Every structure is written in C-alpha cells, then in structure tokens.
Short mmCIF file of C-alpha atoms in Angstrom, two decimals:
data_model
loop_
_atom_site.label_atom_id
_atom_site.label_comp_id
_atom_site.label_asym_id
_atom_site.label_seq_id
_atom_site.Cartn_x
_atom_site.Cartn_y
_atom_site.Cartn_z
CA UNK A 143 -0.10 -0.33 0.36
CA UNK A 144 1.01 3.29 -1.22
CA UNK A 145 1.57 5.88 1.65
CA UNK A 146 -0.82 8.42 2.17
CA UNK A 147 -0.07 11.95 0.32
CA UNK A 148 0.36 15.25 2.84
CA UNK A 149 -2.60 16.42 0.96
CA UNK A 150 -4.57 13.26 2.75
CA UNK A 151 -2.71 13.95 6.44
CA UNK A 152 -3.25 17.42 6.55
CA UNK A 153 -7.21 16.13 5.58
CA UNK A 154 -7.30 13.80 7.93
CA UNK A 155 -5.48 16.16 11.02
CA UNK A 156 -8.38 18.24 9.80
CA UNK A 157 -11.62 16.19 10.29
CA UNK A 158 -9.91 14.99 13.61
CA UNK A 159 -10.00 18.46 14.61
CA UNK A 160 -13.89 18.86 13.75
CA UNK A 161 -14.71 15.78 15.70
CA UNK A 162 -13.55 17.11 18.68
CA UNK A 163 -15.21 20.11 18.52
CA UNK A 164 -18.26 18.69 18.34
CA UNK A 165 -17.69 16.14 20.54
CA UNK A 166 -16.66 19.09 23.58
CA UNK A 167 -20.18 20.63 22.50
CA UNK A 168 -22.33 17.46 22.64
CA UNK A 169 -20.55 16.49 26.05
CA UNK A 170 -20.75 19.31 28.04
CA UNK A 171 -24.58 20.69 26.28
CA UNK A 172 -25.32 17.36 27.87
CA UNK A 173 -23.45 17.29 31.40
CA UNK A 174 -21.32 20.03 32.38
CA UNK A 175 -17.90 21.29 32.03
CA UNK A 176 -16.79 19.69 34.99
CA UNK A 177 -19.06 15.96 34.98
CA UNK A 178 -16.49 15.79 31.30
CA UNK A 179 -12.79 15.28 30.95
CA UNK A 180 -11.07 15.03 27.35
CA UNK A 181 -10.21 11.15 27.71
CA UNK A 182 -14.01 11.34 27.22
CA UNK A 183 -14.42 13.76 24.48
CA UNK A 184 -11.46 12.23 22.77
CA UNK A 185 -13.13 8.93 23.19
CA UNK A 186 -16.22 10.15 21.73
CA UNK A 187 -14.59 11.60 18.25
CA UNK A 188 -12.83 8.53 17.93
CA UNK A 189 -9.39 9.77 18.64
CA UNK A 190 -6.69 8.72 20.34
CA UNK A 191 -6.18 10.81 23.62
CA UNK A 192 -2.59 12.69 22.31
CA UNK A 193 -4.39 14.37 19.50
CA UNK A 194 -6.26 16.58 21.96
CA UNK A 195 -2.98 18.93 23.90
CA UNK A 196 -1.30 18.31 20.09
CA UNK A 197 -4.20 20.62 18.51
CA UNK A 198 -5.17 23.25 22.82
CA UNK A 199 -3.54 23.79 25.27
CA UNK A 200 -6.25 22.71 27.38
CA UNK A 201 -9.64 21.54 28.05
CA UNK A 202 -10.96 25.31 28.71
CA UNK A 203 -9.40 26.34 25.08
CA UNK A 204 -10.72 23.48 23.22
CA UNK A 205 -14.60 24.62 24.85
CA UNK A 206 -14.13 27.53 24.22
CA UNK A 207 -13.50 27.15 20.42
CA UNK A 208 -15.82 24.83 20.15
CA UNK A 209 -18.82 26.96 21.66
CA UNK A 210 -17.58 29.72 19.40
CA UNK A 211 -18.21 27.31 16.18
CA UNK A 212 -21.09 27.00 17.64
CA UNK A 213 -21.32 30.26 17.94
CA UNK A 214 -20.35 31.81 14.86
CA UNK A 215 -22.55 28.73 12.85
CA UNK A 216 -25.15 29.10 13.93
CA UNK A 217 -25.26 33.47 13.79
CA UNK A 218 -23.72 32.56 9.57
CA UNK A 219 -27.09 30.39 9.05
CA UNK A 220 -29.46 32.67 10.74
CA UNK A 221 -28.06 35.36 8.49
CA UNK A 222 -28.08 33.99 5.53
CA UNK A 223 -31.08 31.59 5.67
CA UNK A 224 -34.07 32.98 3.36
CA UNK A 225 -35.55 34.69 2.41
CA UNK A 226 -32.29 36.02 1.46
CA UNK A 227 -31.67 39.86 3.01
CA UNK A 228 -29.36 42.89 2.89
CA UNK A 229 -31.34 44.92 4.98
CA UNK A 230 -29.49 46.05 7.71
CA UNK A 231 -32.66 46.47 10.10
CA UNK A 232 -33.85 42.45 9.38
CA UNK A 233 -30.22 41.46 10.03
CA UNK A 234 -29.21 42.84 13.78
CA UNK A 235 -32.16 41.27 14.62
CA UNK A 236 -31.18 38.29 13.01
CA UNK A 237 -28.09 38.87 15.00
CA UNK A 238 -29.71 38.77 18.24
CA UNK A 239 -32.76 36.23 17.94
CA UNK A 240 -29.28 33.86 16.63
CA UNK A 241 -27.91 34.37 19.45
CA UNK A 242 -29.86 34.89 22.95
CA UNK A 243 -32.02 31.34 20.90
CA UNK A 244 -29.36 29.73 21.99
CA UNK A 245 -28.95 30.47 25.35
CA UNK A 246 -32.76 29.50 25.43
CA UNK A 247 -32.35 25.93 23.98
CA UNK A 248 -28.68 25.44 24.84
CA UNK A 249 -28.64 26.63 28.64
CA UNK A 250 -25.76 23.67 30.42
CA UNK A 251 -23.36 24.91 27.39
CA UNK A 252 -23.36 28.26 26.90
CA UNK A 253 -23.37 28.47 31.45
CA UNK A 254 -20.25 26.60 30.52
CA UNK A 255 -19.34 28.88 28.13
CA UNK A 256 -20.12 31.64 30.14
CA UNK A 257 -18.91 30.90 33.21
CA UNK A 258 -15.78 30.19 30.98
CA UNK A 259 -14.67 33.56 29.86
CA UNK A 260 -14.96 34.74 33.54
CA UNK A 261 -12.20 32.41 35.15
CA UNK A 262 -9.06 34.53 35.47
CA UNK A 263 -6.29 31.38 34.82
CA UNK A 264 -8.04 31.12 30.81
CA UNK A 265 -10.28 34.59 29.88
CA UNK A 266 -10.53 35.19 26.52
CA UNK A 267 -9.28 32.85 23.92
CA UNK A 268 -8.61 34.66 20.77
CA UNK A 269 -8.37 31.85 18.10
CA UNK A 270 -10.21 30.70 14.21
CA UNK A 271 -13.62 30.51 15.68
CA UNK A 272 -13.60 33.56 17.62
CA UNK A 273 -12.29 35.17 14.81
CA UNK A 274 -14.90 34.40 12.39
CA UNK A 275 -18.28 35.44 14.69
CA UNK A 276 -16.18 38.72 15.28
CA UNK A 277 -16.48 39.39 11.59
CA UNK A 278 -19.62 38.09 11.67
CA UNK A 279 -20.71 40.69 13.91
CA UNK A 280 -19.01 43.43 12.83
CA UNK A 281 -20.15 42.77 9.21
CA UNK A 282 -23.57 42.58 10.94
CA UNK A 283 -22.90 46.38 12.47
CA UNK A 284 -21.83 47.60 9.22
CA UNK A 285 -24.68 47.27 7.42
CA UNK A 286 -27.25 48.48 10.15
CA UNK A 287 -25.46 51.80 9.51
CA UNK A 288 -23.07 52.04 11.93
CA UNK A 289 -20.60 54.60 11.30
CA UNK A 290 -17.82 54.05 12.75
CA UNK A 291 -17.83 49.54 13.55
CA UNK A 292 -14.58 50.41 16.58
CA UNK A 293 -16.44 50.91 18.89
CA UNK A 294 -20.31 50.35 18.03
CA UNK A 295 -19.16 45.97 17.95
CA UNK A 296 -17.84 45.49 21.15
CA UNK A 297 -20.85 47.72 21.95
CA UNK A 298 -22.84 44.94 20.68
CA UNK A 299 -20.43 41.67 21.31
CA UNK A 300 -20.51 43.43 25.32
CA UNK A 301 -25.25 43.93 25.03
CA UNK A 302 -25.16 40.61 23.97
CA UNK A 303 -23.14 38.67 25.98
CA UNK A 304 -25.04 40.39 28.85
CA UNK A 305 -28.02 39.38 27.53
CA UNK A 306 -26.62 36.02 27.36
CA UNK A 307 -25.85 36.24 30.95
CA UNK A 308 -28.94 37.40 32.43
CA UNK A 309 -30.85 34.72 31.23
CA UNK A 310 -29.52 31.68 32.49
CA UNK A 311 -28.70 33.07 36.37
CA UNK A 312 -29.23 30.37 38.18
CA UNK A 313 -32.29 31.43 39.93
CA UNK A 314 -32.51 34.56 38.49
CA UNK A 315 -33.31 34.17 34.99
CA UNK A 316 -34.31 37.35 32.93
CA UNK A 317 -36.98 36.18 30.49
CA UNK A 318 -35.46 35.90 26.92
CA UNK A 319 -38.41 38.18 25.43
CA UNK A 320 -37.72 40.66 28.38
CA UNK A 321 -34.59 40.47 26.29
CA UNK A 322 -34.79 40.63 23.08
CA UNK A 323 -37.67 43.65 23.13
CA UNK A 324 -34.45 45.98 25.00
CA UNK A 325 -32.60 45.67 23.03
CA UNK A 326 -34.65 45.65 19.87
CA UNK A 327 -35.52 48.78 21.08
CA UNK A 328 -32.14 49.69 20.95
CA UNK A 329 -30.66 49.11 17.30
CA UNK A 330 -34.31 50.10 16.75
CA UNK A 331 -35.81 46.83 15.13
CA UNK A 332 -38.85 45.94 14.59
CA UNK A 333 -40.58 43.88 16.55
CA UNK A 334 -41.35 41.31 13.56
CA UNK A 335 -38.07 41.08 12.76
CA UNK A 336 -35.61 37.73 12.88
CA UNK A 337 -37.95 35.06 14.60
CA UNK A 338 -40.67 36.72 16.64
CA UNK A 339 -41.00 34.49 19.37
CA UNK A 340 -44.59 33.69 18.79
CA UNK A 341 -43.86 33.06 15.24
CA UNK A 342 -43.18 29.93 13.81
CA UNK A 343 -39.55 29.49 14.05
CA UNK A 344 -37.89 29.18 9.84
CA UNK A 345 -36.04 26.26 9.00
CA UNK A 346 -32.46 26.26 11.03
CA UNK A 347 -33.92 28.30 13.40
CA UNK A 348 -35.17 25.68 15.73
CA UNK A 349 -32.74 23.64 18.68
CA UNK A 350 -31.78 20.08 16.73
CA UNK A 351 -29.45 18.12 18.87
CA UNK A 352 -27.84 16.85 15.17
CA UNK A 353 -24.49 19.71 14.80
CA UNK A 354 -22.81 17.54 12.38
CA UNK A 355 -23.60 20.57 9.59
CA UNK A 356 -21.80 22.25 12.65
CA UNK A 357 -18.39 20.28 11.68
CA UNK A 358 -17.13 18.98 8.81
CA UNK A 359 -16.58 15.41 10.28
CA UNK A 360 -17.90 13.63 6.86
CA UNK A 361 -15.55 9.70 5.32
CA UNK A 362 -13.14 11.13 3.47
CA UNK A 363 -12.93 9.98 0.11
CA UNK A 364 -10.14 7.63 -0.19
CA UNK A 365 -8.47 7.18 -3.85
CA UNK A 366 -9.37 4.35 -6.22
CA UNK A 367 -6.85 1.89 -5.67
CA UNK A 368 -7.88 -0.90 -7.39
CA UNK A 369 -8.08 1.70 -10.26
CA UNK A 370 -4.04 2.71 -9.23
CA UNK A 371 -3.06 -0.60 -9.74
CA UNK A 372 -4.36 -0.77 -13.22
#
C-alpha cells in the first residue's frame, strides 16, 4: 500500500480536530464542563487522547473554541437563511435572535461558556472560531449603519454577552423575550423582524440535537486503489 499524500494527511488531521470540537460541544451540553473530561471528548470523537493536547492547550481552550464554532455557524446560518436579505435592520434582528436562541435552547452549554470566559487563568481566548464570530458581528454592525464599527462592535458584543448572562443566571433568569425587547428597542428594530418568540421558527432556527452540519467530520473520500493498481 502506497503512503498517503501530504494533502490527505492534512485533511485527516483537520477532520480529527473537527470531531473533537463537535464532541466537546455535545458532551459539555449533556453533562456540564466539570463532568466532562478530555478523555471523554477523545472517546466520543473516536480520536487518540494525545491528539487533544496536540491541537489544544487544555480543556477550557478546547471548549471555548468549540462553543465559538457553534456560535458563529449558528449566526451565519441565521444571517444567510431564506429569504436572503442585505437589509441592515433584519440582519441585526437575526443576529440578536440567533445568540439569544442559543441561551434559550442550550442553557447548560452557554452557562459553562460564560463561566469559562470569567476564569482568570484562561479568560477570553482568541482563536479562528472567535475571529469568524467577530467578523460576522462586525459586518452586522456595519450593515446596520454604524459610522464607527470599531466602537459599535464591542458594544454589540457586550450587550449580547450581557443578555446571555442575564438569561442564564441560576434562580433569577430574565425571560428571553424581555431581553429581546430591550435589544430591539436599542437598535430600533421592529418586533416582527428576525424570529419573534410567538412566530413559527423558520428552518434551521430551532434547537437541533444533530450538530454535524456545523462540523466538517464526513468520511474522507479515498482514491480508487483498484484503478491505481492497473
């Protein structure tokens, strides 16, 4: 058997990383952060445990990257769903609803994510997943009419994080519709934009236990060995 090419090896490594990200999101969402070990994540992903430390410095960094992946892909899906739109107000409404929807539909996962951001030893970890989330939110702010995206993007990020935190505080959570109303008022959005709480959710905006569409973990196509041997 001939050795795999460098490109095939690189694709296999990439898909191994994707499986680790997906497994982290699933397990933390099911059991919480403390009850999930790196070994659990590796086992769910079907990967060698040494691969986790190869790709990520630790569990907190892995989980934060995994949640940022889920966030940016959820946001991207909401922004680009049919009917497609370039209208700034509608895109801002979709962004608000996408992030609040994660707090509503995946409270365990998002509560653990918020707690992780406040850990002094790790805190906020810049990574490709986070940068893609930032790009989408910056674009949303720009399309909404901002004249200073560098000023207005951090404010939108802070308001969304604050709303998620408020929705998830144990014992005294604020209702998501109330938080939505406050954000919609601030950004001067009509209530029927985005996905109103009392409206039928469009495809792709409800909680789905199958997260595979957010992670490129498909089976790698292998060369036809029979053809090669001829």
